[in-house]
GROMACS .gro file of C-alpha atoms in nm:
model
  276
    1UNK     CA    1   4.185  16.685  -9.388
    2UNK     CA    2   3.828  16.722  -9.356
    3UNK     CA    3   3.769  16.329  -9.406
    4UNK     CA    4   4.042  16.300  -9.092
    5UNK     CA    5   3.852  16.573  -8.887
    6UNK     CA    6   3.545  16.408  -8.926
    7UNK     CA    7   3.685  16.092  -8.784
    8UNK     CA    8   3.838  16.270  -8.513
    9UNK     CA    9   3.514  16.450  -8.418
   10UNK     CA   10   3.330  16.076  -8.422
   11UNK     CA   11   3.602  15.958  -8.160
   12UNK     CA   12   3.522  16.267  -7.965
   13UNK     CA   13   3.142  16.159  -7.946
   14UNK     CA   14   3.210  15.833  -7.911
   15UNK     CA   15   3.450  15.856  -7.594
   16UNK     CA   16   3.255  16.148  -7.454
   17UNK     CA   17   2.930  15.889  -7.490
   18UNK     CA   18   3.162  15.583  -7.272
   19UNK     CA   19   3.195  15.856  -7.012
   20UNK     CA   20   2.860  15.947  -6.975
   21UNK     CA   21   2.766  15.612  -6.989
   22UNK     CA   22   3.010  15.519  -6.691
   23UNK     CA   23   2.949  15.835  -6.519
   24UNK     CA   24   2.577  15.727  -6.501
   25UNK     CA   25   2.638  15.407  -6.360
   26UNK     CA   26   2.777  15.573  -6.028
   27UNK     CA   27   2.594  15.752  -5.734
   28UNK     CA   28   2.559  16.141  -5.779
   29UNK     CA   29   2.731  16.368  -5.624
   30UNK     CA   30   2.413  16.405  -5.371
   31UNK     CA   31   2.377  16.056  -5.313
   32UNK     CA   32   2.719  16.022  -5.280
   33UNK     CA   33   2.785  16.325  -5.058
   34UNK     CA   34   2.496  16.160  -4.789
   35UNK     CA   35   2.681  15.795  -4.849
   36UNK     CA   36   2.997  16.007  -4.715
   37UNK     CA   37   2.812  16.104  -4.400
   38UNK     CA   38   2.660  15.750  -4.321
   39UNK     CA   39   2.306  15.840  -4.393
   40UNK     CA   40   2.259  15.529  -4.614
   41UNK     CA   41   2.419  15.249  -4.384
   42UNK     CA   42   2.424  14.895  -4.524
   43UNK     CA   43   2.514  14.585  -4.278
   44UNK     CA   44   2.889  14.703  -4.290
   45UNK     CA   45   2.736  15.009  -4.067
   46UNK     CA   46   2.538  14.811  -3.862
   47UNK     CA   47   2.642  14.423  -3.844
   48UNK     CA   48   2.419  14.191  -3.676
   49UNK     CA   49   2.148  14.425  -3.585
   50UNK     CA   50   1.739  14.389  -3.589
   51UNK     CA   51   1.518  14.670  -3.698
   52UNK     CA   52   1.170  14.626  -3.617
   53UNK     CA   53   0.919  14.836  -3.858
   54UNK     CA   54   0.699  15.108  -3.684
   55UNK     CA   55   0.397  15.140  -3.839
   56UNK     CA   56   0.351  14.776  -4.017
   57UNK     CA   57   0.444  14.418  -3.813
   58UNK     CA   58   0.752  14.379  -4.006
   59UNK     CA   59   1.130  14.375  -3.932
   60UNK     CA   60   1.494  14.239  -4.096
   61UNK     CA   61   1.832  14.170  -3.962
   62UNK     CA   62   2.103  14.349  -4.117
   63UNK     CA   63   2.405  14.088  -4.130
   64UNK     CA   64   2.787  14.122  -4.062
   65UNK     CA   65   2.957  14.112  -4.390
   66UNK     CA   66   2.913  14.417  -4.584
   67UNK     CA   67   2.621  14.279  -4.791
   68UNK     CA   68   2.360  14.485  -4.925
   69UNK     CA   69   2.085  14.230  -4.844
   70UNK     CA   70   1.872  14.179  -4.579
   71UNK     CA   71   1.651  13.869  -4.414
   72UNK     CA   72   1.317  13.923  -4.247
   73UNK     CA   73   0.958  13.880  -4.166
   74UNK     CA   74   0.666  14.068  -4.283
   75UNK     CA   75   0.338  13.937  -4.092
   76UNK     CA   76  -0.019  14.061  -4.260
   77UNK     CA   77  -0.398  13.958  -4.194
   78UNK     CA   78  -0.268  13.663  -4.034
   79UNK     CA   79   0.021  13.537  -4.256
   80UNK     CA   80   0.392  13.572  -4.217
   81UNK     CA   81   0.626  13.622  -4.486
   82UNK     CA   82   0.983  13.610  -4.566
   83UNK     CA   83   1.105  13.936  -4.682
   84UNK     CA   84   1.423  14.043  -4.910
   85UNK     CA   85   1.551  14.383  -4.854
   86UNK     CA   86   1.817  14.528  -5.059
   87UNK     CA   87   2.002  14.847  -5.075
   88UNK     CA   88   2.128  15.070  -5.354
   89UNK     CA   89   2.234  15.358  -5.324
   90UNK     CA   90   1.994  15.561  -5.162
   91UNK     CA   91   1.695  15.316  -5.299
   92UNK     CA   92   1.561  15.002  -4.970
   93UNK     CA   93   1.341  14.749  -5.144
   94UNK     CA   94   1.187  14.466  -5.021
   95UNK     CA   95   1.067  14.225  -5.168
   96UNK     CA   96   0.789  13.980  -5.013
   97UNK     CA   97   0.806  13.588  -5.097
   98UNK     CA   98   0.504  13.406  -5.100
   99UNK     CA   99   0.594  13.050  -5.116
  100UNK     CA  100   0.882  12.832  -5.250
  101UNK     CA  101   0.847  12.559  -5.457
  102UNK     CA  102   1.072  12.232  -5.398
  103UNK     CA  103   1.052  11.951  -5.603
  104UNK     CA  104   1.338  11.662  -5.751
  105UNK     CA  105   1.467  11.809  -6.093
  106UNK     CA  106   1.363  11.667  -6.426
  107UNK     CA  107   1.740  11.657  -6.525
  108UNK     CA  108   2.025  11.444  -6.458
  109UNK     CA  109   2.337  11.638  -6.328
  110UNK     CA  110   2.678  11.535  -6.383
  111UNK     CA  111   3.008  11.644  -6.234
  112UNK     CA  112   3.355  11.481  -6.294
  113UNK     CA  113   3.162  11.182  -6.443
  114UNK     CA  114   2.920  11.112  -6.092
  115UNK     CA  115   2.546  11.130  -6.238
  116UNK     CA  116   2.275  11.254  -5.952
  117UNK     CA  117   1.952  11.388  -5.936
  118UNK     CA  118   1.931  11.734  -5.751
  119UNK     CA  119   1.617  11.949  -5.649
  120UNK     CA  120   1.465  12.212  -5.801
  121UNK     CA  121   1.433  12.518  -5.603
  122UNK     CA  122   1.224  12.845  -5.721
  123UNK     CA  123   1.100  13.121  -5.460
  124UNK     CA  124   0.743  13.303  -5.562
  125UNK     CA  125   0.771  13.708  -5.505
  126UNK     CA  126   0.439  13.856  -5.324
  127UNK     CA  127   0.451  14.187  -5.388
  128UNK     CA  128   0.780  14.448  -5.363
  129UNK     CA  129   0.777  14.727  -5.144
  130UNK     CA  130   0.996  15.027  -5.350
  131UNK     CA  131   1.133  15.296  -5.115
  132UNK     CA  132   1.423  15.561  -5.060
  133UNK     CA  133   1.572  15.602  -4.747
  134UNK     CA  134   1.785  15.789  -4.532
  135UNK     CA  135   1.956  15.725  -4.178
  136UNK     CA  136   1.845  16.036  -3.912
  137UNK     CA  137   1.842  16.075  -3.588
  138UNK     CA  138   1.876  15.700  -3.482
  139UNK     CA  139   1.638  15.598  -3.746
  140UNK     CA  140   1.649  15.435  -4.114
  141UNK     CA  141   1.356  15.632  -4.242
  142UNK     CA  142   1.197  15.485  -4.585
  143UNK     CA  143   0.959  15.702  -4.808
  144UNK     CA  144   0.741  15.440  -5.013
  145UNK     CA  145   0.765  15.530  -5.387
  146UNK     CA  146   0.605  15.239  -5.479
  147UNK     CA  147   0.380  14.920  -5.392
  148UNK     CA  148   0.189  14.628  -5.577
  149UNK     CA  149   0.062  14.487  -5.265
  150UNK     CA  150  -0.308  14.426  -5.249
  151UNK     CA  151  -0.590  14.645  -5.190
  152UNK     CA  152  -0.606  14.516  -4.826
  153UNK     CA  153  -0.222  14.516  -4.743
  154UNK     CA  154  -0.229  14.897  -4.731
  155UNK     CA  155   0.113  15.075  -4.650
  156UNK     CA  156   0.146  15.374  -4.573
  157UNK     CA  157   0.412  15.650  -4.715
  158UNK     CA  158   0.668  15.634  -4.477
  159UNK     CA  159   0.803  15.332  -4.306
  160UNK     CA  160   1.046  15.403  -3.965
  161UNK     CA  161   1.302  15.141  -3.843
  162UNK     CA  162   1.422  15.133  -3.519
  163UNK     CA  163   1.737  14.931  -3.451
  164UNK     CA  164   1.719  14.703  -3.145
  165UNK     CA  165   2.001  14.570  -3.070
  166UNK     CA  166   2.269  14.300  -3.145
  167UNK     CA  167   2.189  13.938  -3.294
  168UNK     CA  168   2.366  13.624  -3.371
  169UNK     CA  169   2.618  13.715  -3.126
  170UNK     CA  170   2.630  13.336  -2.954
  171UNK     CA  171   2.510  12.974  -3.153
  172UNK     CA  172   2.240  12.827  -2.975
  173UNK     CA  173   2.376  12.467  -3.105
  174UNK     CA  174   2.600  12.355  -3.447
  175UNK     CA  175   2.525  12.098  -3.678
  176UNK     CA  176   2.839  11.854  -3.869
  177UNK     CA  177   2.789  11.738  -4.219
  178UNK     CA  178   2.792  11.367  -4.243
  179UNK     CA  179   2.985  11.370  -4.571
  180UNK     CA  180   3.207  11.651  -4.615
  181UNK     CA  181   3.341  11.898  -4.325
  182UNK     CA  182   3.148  12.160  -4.299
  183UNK     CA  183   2.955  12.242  -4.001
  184UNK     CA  184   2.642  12.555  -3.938
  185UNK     CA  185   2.591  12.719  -3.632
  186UNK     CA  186   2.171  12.830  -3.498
  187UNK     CA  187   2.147  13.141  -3.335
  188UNK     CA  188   1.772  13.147  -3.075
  189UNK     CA  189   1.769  13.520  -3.161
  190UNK     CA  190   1.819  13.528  -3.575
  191UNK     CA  191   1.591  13.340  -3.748
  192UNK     CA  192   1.676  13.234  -4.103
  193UNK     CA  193   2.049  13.284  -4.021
  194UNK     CA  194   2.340  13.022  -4.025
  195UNK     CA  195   2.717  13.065  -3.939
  196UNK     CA  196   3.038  12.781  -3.980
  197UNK     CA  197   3.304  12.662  -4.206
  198UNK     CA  198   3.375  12.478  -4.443
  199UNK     CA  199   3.739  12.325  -4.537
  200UNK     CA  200   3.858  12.433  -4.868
  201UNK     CA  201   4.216  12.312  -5.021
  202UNK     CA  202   4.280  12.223  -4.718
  203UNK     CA  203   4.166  12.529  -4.514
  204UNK     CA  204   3.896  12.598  -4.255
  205UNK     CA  205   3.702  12.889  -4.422
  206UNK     CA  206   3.407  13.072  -4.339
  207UNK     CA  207   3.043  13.044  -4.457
  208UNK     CA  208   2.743  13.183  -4.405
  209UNK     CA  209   2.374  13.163  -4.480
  210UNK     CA  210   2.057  13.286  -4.493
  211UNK     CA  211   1.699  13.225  -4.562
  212UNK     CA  212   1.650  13.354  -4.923
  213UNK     CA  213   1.274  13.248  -4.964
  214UNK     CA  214   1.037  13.091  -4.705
  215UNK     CA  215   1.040  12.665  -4.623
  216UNK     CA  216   1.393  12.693  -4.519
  217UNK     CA  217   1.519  12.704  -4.833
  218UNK     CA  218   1.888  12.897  -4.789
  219UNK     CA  219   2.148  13.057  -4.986
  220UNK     CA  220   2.541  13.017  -4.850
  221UNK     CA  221   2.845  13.257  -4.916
  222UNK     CA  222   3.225  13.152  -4.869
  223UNK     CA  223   3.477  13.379  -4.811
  224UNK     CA  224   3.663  13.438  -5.085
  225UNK     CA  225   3.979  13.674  -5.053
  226UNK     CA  226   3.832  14.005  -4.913
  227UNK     CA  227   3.469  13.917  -5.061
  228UNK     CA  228   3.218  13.645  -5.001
  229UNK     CA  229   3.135  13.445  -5.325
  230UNK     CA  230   2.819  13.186  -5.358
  231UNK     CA  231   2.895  12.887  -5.230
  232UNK     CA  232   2.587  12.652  -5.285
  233UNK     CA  233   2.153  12.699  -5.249
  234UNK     CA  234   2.044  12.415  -5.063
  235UNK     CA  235   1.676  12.338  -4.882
  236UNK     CA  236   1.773  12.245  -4.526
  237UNK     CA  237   1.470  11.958  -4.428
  238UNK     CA  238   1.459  11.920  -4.029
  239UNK     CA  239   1.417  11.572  -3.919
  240UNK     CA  240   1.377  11.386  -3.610
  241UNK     CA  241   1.798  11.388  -3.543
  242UNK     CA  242   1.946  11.520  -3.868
  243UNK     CA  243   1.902  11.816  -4.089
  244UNK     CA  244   1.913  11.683  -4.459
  245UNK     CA  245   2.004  11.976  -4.663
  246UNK     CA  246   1.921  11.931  -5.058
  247UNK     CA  247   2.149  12.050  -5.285
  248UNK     CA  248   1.991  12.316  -5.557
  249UNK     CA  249   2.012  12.245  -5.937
  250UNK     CA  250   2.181  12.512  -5.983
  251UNK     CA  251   2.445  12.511  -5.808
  252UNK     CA  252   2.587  12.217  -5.929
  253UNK     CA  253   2.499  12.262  -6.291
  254UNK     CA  254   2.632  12.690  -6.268
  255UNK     CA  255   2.999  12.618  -6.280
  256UNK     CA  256   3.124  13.008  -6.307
  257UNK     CA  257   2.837  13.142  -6.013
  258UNK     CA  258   2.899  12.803  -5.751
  259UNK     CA  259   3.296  12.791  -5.875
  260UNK     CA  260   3.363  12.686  -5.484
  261UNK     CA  261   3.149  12.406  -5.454
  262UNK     CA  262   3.283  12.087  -5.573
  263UNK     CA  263   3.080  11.850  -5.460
  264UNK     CA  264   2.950  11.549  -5.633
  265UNK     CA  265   2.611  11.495  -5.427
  266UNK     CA  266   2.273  11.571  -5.441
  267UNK     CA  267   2.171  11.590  -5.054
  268UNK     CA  268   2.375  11.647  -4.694
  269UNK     CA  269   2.303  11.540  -4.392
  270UNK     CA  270   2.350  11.721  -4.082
  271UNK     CA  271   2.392  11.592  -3.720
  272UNK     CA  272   2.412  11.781  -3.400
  273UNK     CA  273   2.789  11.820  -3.307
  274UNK     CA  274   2.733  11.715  -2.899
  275UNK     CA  275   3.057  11.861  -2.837
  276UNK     CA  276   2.924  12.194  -2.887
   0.00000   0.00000   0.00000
């Protein structure tokens, strides 16, 4: 008896520990009580909106499908820089990119048999910005709760967004892929932001894509069911009449992450569809 209580008591413990352990992994009840009231919007709140930073030169565009990411630009002593933000929970970081490197990978990728040489993408981080935040009177208001920016980037403790308005609400011009169809839409007032389809199994379905680091280097989502699933990384280079989009490494070599794209090349090319 005692040898079976003591087992019994260890299963206790053990599923008591699970729950805790799950429990954790969730907002609190504070978190999730200001969640309830819309005080921590995400881009399913606000879809295709700008918010434009009070007290540094800085702004992102909160996009239209739910995501907890954000695109921007951060401009200091001169330079601008692309900027990441990201929501969780009641936590808005952003994180600051300094450069991206782009250069023709040292290995040979291979799908269905069809050997090519991709490109090696990799985005530098700056500096993060660590804040919470909370949505009040027309406002997302961030308190900074931590910074490794340098001495002469200082930022100060709170940081106030104001939204201003609607974006990417018309394409300024659409490009056709060459190769495949899939076409991207511009937008004149959303920078780093691209909108189309792609055919899938025979279906028109929708993409879209963002600038993840800085030299045009974007990452594109598919819809997929009710979500939106990675659909390639590619470095979009802008040429006289054609946009040659380079297809990341890793997308063609991560078959469970890029399960959509089935592509067997390692660049695109773009042309302006005149129709449009």
């Amino acid at each position: 008896m005692r040898i079976m209580t003591k087992k019994l008591i260890c299963v206790i413990l053990s599923l008591l520990t699970m729950l805790t352990f799950l429990f954790s992994c969730g907002p609190s009840l504070e978190v999730q009580d200001l969640m309830d009231q819309g005080k921590l919007p995400d881009s399913k709140d606000f879809p295709n909106t700008k918010w434009v930073c009070r007290e540094l030169d800085m702004y992102f565009y909160m996009l239209d499908y739910g995501e907890n990411s954000m695109i921007g630009e951060y401009t200091a002593n001169g330079v601008k820089y692309r900027i990441i933000g990201s929501t969780f929970f009641s936590d808005l970081d952003i994180c600051i990119i300094a450069s991206t490197d782009i250069a023709e990978s040292d290995t040979i990728s291979e799908v269905d048999g069809t050997s090519f040489i991709s490109t090696n993408i990799r985005t530098n981080t700056f500096a993060r910005i660590e804040t919470n935040y909370i949505y009040e009177n027309g406002t997302i208001n961030c308190s900074v709760t931590g910074s490794d920016l340098t001495d002469d980037m200082d930022i100060p403790k709170t940081l106030t967004f104001e939204n201003r308005g609607e974006i990417a609400q018309q394409p300024s011009v659409r490009w056709q892929a060459e190769e495949l169809p899939m076409y991207i839409n511009f937008f004149n007032d959303a920078d780093g932001y691209l909108k189309g389809e792609i055919e899938l199994n025979g279906k028109n379905t929708l993409i879209y894509g963002f600038e993840s680091g800085n030299c045009n280097y974007y990452k594109f989502y598919v819809k997929d069911g009710n979500y939106f699933s990675p659909l390639a990384n590619m470095h979009l280079e802008f040429l006289q009449s054609t946009i040659v989009a380079k297809v990341d490494v890793i997308t063609v070599s991560d078959n469970i992450s890029f399960k959509r794209w089935q592509e067997k090349r390692a660049t695109i090319t773009f042309r302006q569809d005149l129709a449009e």
